[in-house]
């Protein structure tokens, strides 16, 4: 068991996380965590986006995840505030229920020569998953390898998610035989991977992967909750089917898996609203953590899964 001091990372890979919600013909601020970036937070709370406007509006209009690796000269409306905050890149993940947009989750990074991690977007093309875009921080070699790698259904983390139509958590990326890019992942210090399907209108092939390194982690704790009626039955709720924590190790129990009901804790809040949740410094978080992000996945007319990560 690791000491709780490991949770006090000076700077995680993701510096800020925010949720944007549809309100009429615009997206409005629906919460987030900005750590000590108070000026950028103030600018964000005042902002709203029409369809196609700014990063959240672009993800809404194009109905796909959008990766923005530089704010200079871009369509990012808060570029000056982001520059002053030291932010350098952002990824927008739309949450759809069928054709209806429910929310856009945006994560923002402050990259330098030491920040290592990966947020990747994979899309189907000619029966294979190809890298549509990604942000890798300082992991340049791993980025090059990823740009030249593709996955058939069932192969590697992206292909496994595509085949299962469900999130997958993968450990020991640098040594795991099932992680196709293990050699370059090990060289980059990447250790844990979370892959999640991102159902989009008219496209069931989009997969996003979050690859975390120990030095600048995306998270210290990952959870996958299954909310499908086929899994939880008539009682509803969600069941923890996989999870790992730097401090507590494996989190699941095959014989007696943890279960939550609607409105029970943060995961229950996601079940109740169907929307992403970003909580920081609040009661209800797992002990020792300052931030939780929970992202719902809607498929086939139901909220099928919730993935959560903690810093």
Coordinates of C-alpha atoms in Angstrom, one line a residue:
X1 CA 0.0 0.0 0.0
X2 CA 1.3 3.4 -1.0
X3 CA 1.5 6.3 1.4
X4 CA -1.2 8.9 0.9
X5 CA 1.5 11.5 0.1
X6 CA 1.6 10.1 -3.4
X7 CA -1.8 11.7 -3.9
X8 CA -0.3 15.2 -3.4
X9 CA 1.1 15.4 -6.9
X10 CA 2.4 19.0 -7.5
X11 CA 0.9 19.2 -11.0
X12 CA -1.2 16.6 -12.7
X13 CA -1.4 16.2 -16.5
X14 CA -4.8 17.8 -16.6
X15 CA -4.8 21.3 -15.1
X16 CA -8.5 22.1 -15.3
X17 CA -11.8 20.4 -16.1
X18 CA -15.1 21.9 -17.0
X19 CA -18.6 21.0 -18.0
X20 CA -20.7 22.9 -20.6
X21 CA -24.5 22.3 -20.8
X22 CA -27.0 23.2 -23.6
X23 CA -29.4 26.0 -22.7
X24 CA -31.5 27.0 -25.6
X25 CA -29.2 27.7 -28.5
X26 CA -26.0 28.1 -26.4
X27 CA -23.7 26.1 -24.2
X28 CA -23.4 27.6 -20.7
X29 CA -21.0 26.8 -17.8
X30 CA -22.1 23.8 -15.8
X31 CA -19.3 23.6 -13.2
X32 CA -15.7 22.5 -13.1
X33 CA -12.5 22.5 -11.3
X34 CA -9.7 25.0 -12.0
X35 CA -7.4 24.4 -9.0
X36 CA -5.6 27.8 -8.5
X37 CA -6.4 29.2 -11.9
X38 CA -8.9 31.7 -10.5
X39 CA -8.6 34.3 -13.3
X40 CA -9.3 31.7 -16.0
X41 CA -12.1 30.3 -13.9
X42 CA -13.7 33.7 -13.7
X43 CA -13.4 34.2 -17.4
X44 CA -14.9 30.8 -18.1
X45 CA -17.9 31.2 -15.8
X46 CA -18.9 34.4 -17.7
X47 CA -18.5 32.7 -21.1
X48 CA -21.1 30.9 -23.3
X49 CA -20.9 29.3 -26.7
X50 CA -23.2 29.1 -29.7
X51 CA -23.1 26.0 -31.8
X52 CA -19.8 26.0 -33.7
X53 CA -18.3 28.7 -31.5
X54 CA -15.2 28.1 -29.5
X55 CA -14.0 24.6 -28.5
X56 CA -17.2 23.4 -26.8
X57 CA -19.3 24.8 -29.6
X58 CA -17.1 23.1 -32.2
X59 CA -17.5 19.7 -30.5
X60 CA -21.2 20.2 -30.5
X61 CA -21.4 21.3 -34.1
X62 CA -19.1 18.7 -35.5
X63 CA -20.5 15.9 -33.2
X64 CA -17.1 14.6 -32.3
X65 CA -14.3 15.0 -29.7
X66 CA -12.0 17.9 -30.6
X67 CA -8.3 18.2 -29.7
X68 CA -6.8 21.6 -29.7
X69 CA -3.0 21.6 -29.2
X70 CA -2.4 25.3 -29.4
X71 CA -4.5 28.3 -28.5
X72 CA -2.5 31.0 -30.5
X73 CA -4.5 32.1 -33.5
X74 CA -7.2 29.5 -32.9
X75 CA -10.9 29.6 -32.4
X76 CA -10.5 29.2 -28.7
X77 CA -12.3 32.2 -27.3
X78 CA -10.5 32.4 -24.0
X79 CA -7.0 32.2 -25.5
X80 CA -5.6 35.3 -23.7
X81 CA -6.9 34.1 -20.3
X82 CA -5.6 30.6 -21.0
X83 CA -2.2 31.9 -22.0
X84 CA -2.0 33.9 -18.7
X85 CA -2.9 30.8 -16.8
X86 CA -0.2 28.7 -18.5
X87 CA -2.6 26.5 -20.3
X88 CA -1.4 25.1 -23.7
X89 CA -3.9 22.5 -24.9
X90 CA -7.5 21.3 -24.5
X91 CA -9.7 18.4 -25.4
X92 CA -13.5 18.6 -25.7
X93 CA -15.6 15.4 -25.3
X94 CA -19.3 15.7 -26.2
X95 CA -21.8 13.5 -24.4
X96 CA -24.7 12.4 -26.6
X97 CA -27.8 10.4 -25.9
X98 CA -28.6 9.3 -29.4
X99 CA -28.8 12.5 -31.4
X100 CA -29.3 14.7 -28.3
X101 CA -26.3 16.6 -26.9
X102 CA -26.4 16.4 -23.1
X103 CA -23.1 18.1 -22.3
X104 CA -19.5 18.8 -23.4
X105 CA -16.7 17.9 -21.0
X106 CA -13.5 19.9 -21.6
X107 CA -10.1 19.1 -20.1
X108 CA -7.3 21.6 -20.3
X109 CA -3.5 20.9 -20.0
X110 CA -0.5 23.0 -19.1
X111 CA 2.3 21.3 -21.1
X112 CA 6.0 21.7 -20.7
X113 CA 9.1 19.5 -21.3
X114 CA 8.2 17.2 -18.3
X115 CA 4.4 16.8 -18.6
X116 CA 3.8 13.3 -20.0
X117 CA 0.5 11.6 -20.7
X118 CA -1.9 11.0 -23.5
X119 CA -5.5 11.8 -24.4
X120 CA -6.2 10.1 -27.7
X121 CA -9.2 10.0 -30.1
X122 CA -9.6 7.0 -32.3
X123 CA -12.2 6.7 -35.2
X124 CA -13.2 3.8 -37.4
X125 CA -12.0 3.8 -41.0
X126 CA -12.2 0.9 -43.4
X127 CA -12.7 -1.6 -40.6
X128 CA -9.8 -0.3 -38.5
X129 CA -9.4 2.3 -35.7
X130 CA -7.1 5.1 -36.8
X131 CA -5.8 7.9 -34.7
X132 CA -8.0 10.9 -35.4
X133 CA -6.0 13.2 -33.0
X134 CA -4.4 13.3 -29.6
X135 CA -2.5 15.3 -27.1
X136 CA 0.7 13.8 -25.6
X137 CA 2.6 16.5 -23.8
X138 CA 6.3 15.6 -23.9
X139 CA 5.7 12.0 -25.0
X140 CA 6.9 12.8 -28.6
X141 CA 8.1 9.3 -29.5
X142 CA 4.9 7.7 -28.2
X143 CA 2.9 10.2 -30.3
X144 CA 4.8 9.2 -33.4
X145 CA 4.3 5.5 -32.8
X146 CA 0.6 6.1 -32.2
X147 CA 0.2 8.1 -35.5
X148 CA 1.6 5.0 -37.3
X149 CA -0.5 2.4 -35.5
X150 CA -4.0 1.1 -36.2
X151 CA -6.3 -1.4 -34.5
X152 CA -8.7 -4.0 -35.8
X153 CA -11.7 -4.6 -33.6
X154 CA -10.6 -6.5 -30.4
X155 CA -6.9 -5.6 -30.6
X156 CA -5.1 -3.4 -28.1
X157 CA -6.9 -1.0 -25.7
X158 CA -8.8 1.0 -28.4
X159 CA -9.7 -2.1 -30.3
X160 CA -10.8 -3.9 -27.2
X161 CA -13.1 -1.0 -26.2
X162 CA -14.5 -0.9 -29.8
X163 CA -15.3 -4.6 -29.7
X164 CA -16.7 -4.6 -26.1
X165 CA -18.7 -1.4 -26.6
X166 CA -17.7 -0.7 -23.0
X167 CA -14.9 1.0 -21.0
X168 CA -11.7 -1.0 -20.3
X169 CA -9.1 -0.3 -17.7
X170 CA -5.5 -1.5 -18.5
X171 CA -2.6 -1.7 -16.2
X172 CA 1.2 -1.9 -16.7
X173 CA 1.1 -0.4 -20.1
X174 CA 4.9 -0.6 -20.5
X175 CA 5.0 -4.4 -19.9
X176 CA 1.5 -5.7 -20.8
X177 CA 1.4 -7.9 -23.8
X178 CA -2.1 -6.8 -24.6
X179 CA -1.0 -3.1 -25.0
X180 CA 0.3 -3.1 -28.5
X181 CA 2.5 0.0 -28.0
X182 CA 4.0 -1.3 -24.7
X183 CA 7.7 -0.6 -25.6
X184 CA 7.1 3.1 -26.4
X185 CA 4.7 3.4 -23.5
X186 CA 7.3 2.1 -21.1
X187 CA 9.9 4.5 -22.5
X188 CA 7.4 7.4 -22.0
X189 CA 6.6 6.3 -18.4
X190 CA 2.9 5.6 -19.2
X191 CA 1.5 3.1 -16.8
X192 CA -2.3 3.0 -16.7
X193 CA -4.8 3.3 -19.5
X194 CA -8.6 4.0 -19.5
X195 CA -10.4 3.4 -22.8
X196 CA -13.9 4.5 -23.2
X197 CA -16.4 4.4 -26.1
X198 CA -17.8 7.8 -27.2
X199 CA -21.1 7.1 -29.0
X200 CA -21.8 9.8 -31.5
X201 CA -24.8 10.4 -33.8
X202 CA -24.3 8.1 -36.8
X203 CA -21.0 6.8 -35.5
X204 CA -20.4 4.0 -33.1
X205 CA -16.7 3.7 -33.7
X206 CA -15.2 6.5 -31.6
X207 CA -12.9 5.6 -28.8
X208 CA -11.1 7.9 -26.4
X209 CA -8.1 6.7 -24.4
X210 CA -6.6 8.4 -21.3
X211 CA -3.1 7.2 -20.7
X212 CA -1.5 8.2 -17.4
X213 CA 2.1 8.4 -16.3
X214 CA 3.2 8.3 -12.6
X215 CA 5.2 11.6 -12.8
X216 CA 2.3 13.8 -14.2
X217 CA -0.7 11.6 -13.7
X218 CA -4.1 12.0 -15.3
X219 CA -5.4 10.4 -12.1
X220 CA -4.4 8.3 -9.1
X221 CA -7.7 6.4 -9.1
X222 CA -9.8 5.1 -11.9
X223 CA -13.3 3.4 -11.7
X224 CA -15.7 1.8 -14.2
X225 CA -19.3 1.5 -13.2
X226 CA -21.8 -0.6 -15.2
X227 CA -25.3 0.7 -15.1
X228 CA -26.9 -1.5 -17.9
X229 CA -30.2 -3.1 -17.0
X230 CA -28.7 -6.4 -18.1
X231 CA -26.1 -6.1 -15.3
X232 CA -28.0 -4.4 -12.4
X233 CA -31.5 -5.7 -13.1
X234 CA -34.8 -4.2 -12.1
X235 CA -33.3 -2.6 -9.0
X236 CA -31.3 -0.2 -11.1
X237 CA -28.2 1.7 -9.9
X238 CA -24.7 1.0 -11.0
X239 CA -22.1 -1.7 -10.1
X240 CA -18.3 -1.2 -9.8
X241 CA -16.9 -3.7 -12.3
X242 CA -13.3 -2.5 -12.4
X243 CA -11.1 0.0 -10.6
X244 CA -7.5 0.7 -9.5
X245 CA -6.1 3.1 -7.0
X246 CA -2.4 4.1 -6.3
X247 CA -3.1 3.9 -2.6
X248 CA -5.6 1.0 -2.2
X249 CA -4.8 -1.2 -5.2
X250 CA -7.6 -3.1 -6.9
X251 CA -11.0 -1.8 -6.0
X252 CA -13.5 -4.4 -7.3
X253 CA -14.9 -7.4 -5.6
X254 CA -16.2 -10.1 -7.9
X255 CA -18.2 -11.8 -5.2
X256 CA -19.7 -8.7 -3.7
X257 CA -19.2 -5.8 -6.1
X258 CA -19.9 -2.3 -4.7
X259 CA -23.2 -0.9 -5.9
X260 CA -24.8 2.6 -5.7
X261 CA -28.4 3.7 -6.4
X262 CA -29.7 6.8 -8.0
X263 CA -28.7 10.0 -6.1
X264 CA -26.4 8.0 -3.8
X265 CA -23.1 9.9 -3.8
X266 CA -21.4 11.4 -6.9
X267 CA -21.9 8.3 -9.0
X268 CA -25.6 8.3 -8.0
X269 CA -25.8 12.0 -9.1
X270 CA -24.6 11.0 -12.6
X271 CA -27.2 8.2 -12.6
X272 CA -29.9 10.7 -11.7
X273 CA -29.0 13.5 -14.1
X274 CA -27.3 11.6 -16.9
X275 CA -24.7 14.4 -17.0
X276 CA -20.9 14.6 -16.2
X277 CA -19.9 15.6 -12.7
X278 CA -16.8 17.5 -11.6
X279 CA -16.4 17.7 -7.8
X280 CA -13.5 19.2 -5.9
X281 CA -12.9 19.6 -2.2
X282 CA -16.4 18.3 -1.3
X283 CA -17.7 15.6 1.1
X284 CA -18.5 12.3 -0.6
X285 CA -15.2 12.0 -2.5
X286 CA -13.0 9.0 -1.8
X287 CA -10.8 9.7 1.2
X288 CA -7.5 11.5 0.3
X289 CA -8.7 12.9 -3.0
X290 CA -9.3 16.5 -4.0
X291 CA -11.0 16.1 -7.3
X292 CA -13.3 13.6 -9.0
X293 CA -14.5 13.6 -12.6
X294 CA -17.4 11.2 -13.6
X295 CA -18.4 10.8 -17.2
X296 CA -21.5 9.0 -18.3
X297 CA -21.7 6.9 -21.5
X298 CA -25.2 6.7 -23.1
X299 CA -25.8 3.8 -25.5
X300 CA -28.9 2.1 -27.0
X301 CA -31.3 4.4 -25.1
X302 CA -29.8 3.9 -21.6
X303 CA -27.0 5.2 -19.5
X304 CA -24.8 2.2 -19.9
X305 CA -21.6 3.1 -18.0
X306 CA -19.9 5.7 -15.9
X307 CA -16.2 6.2 -15.8
X308 CA -14.6 8.2 -13.0
X309 CA -11.1 9.4 -12.2
X310 CA -9.7 11.0 -9.1
X311 CA -6.7 13.3 -8.2

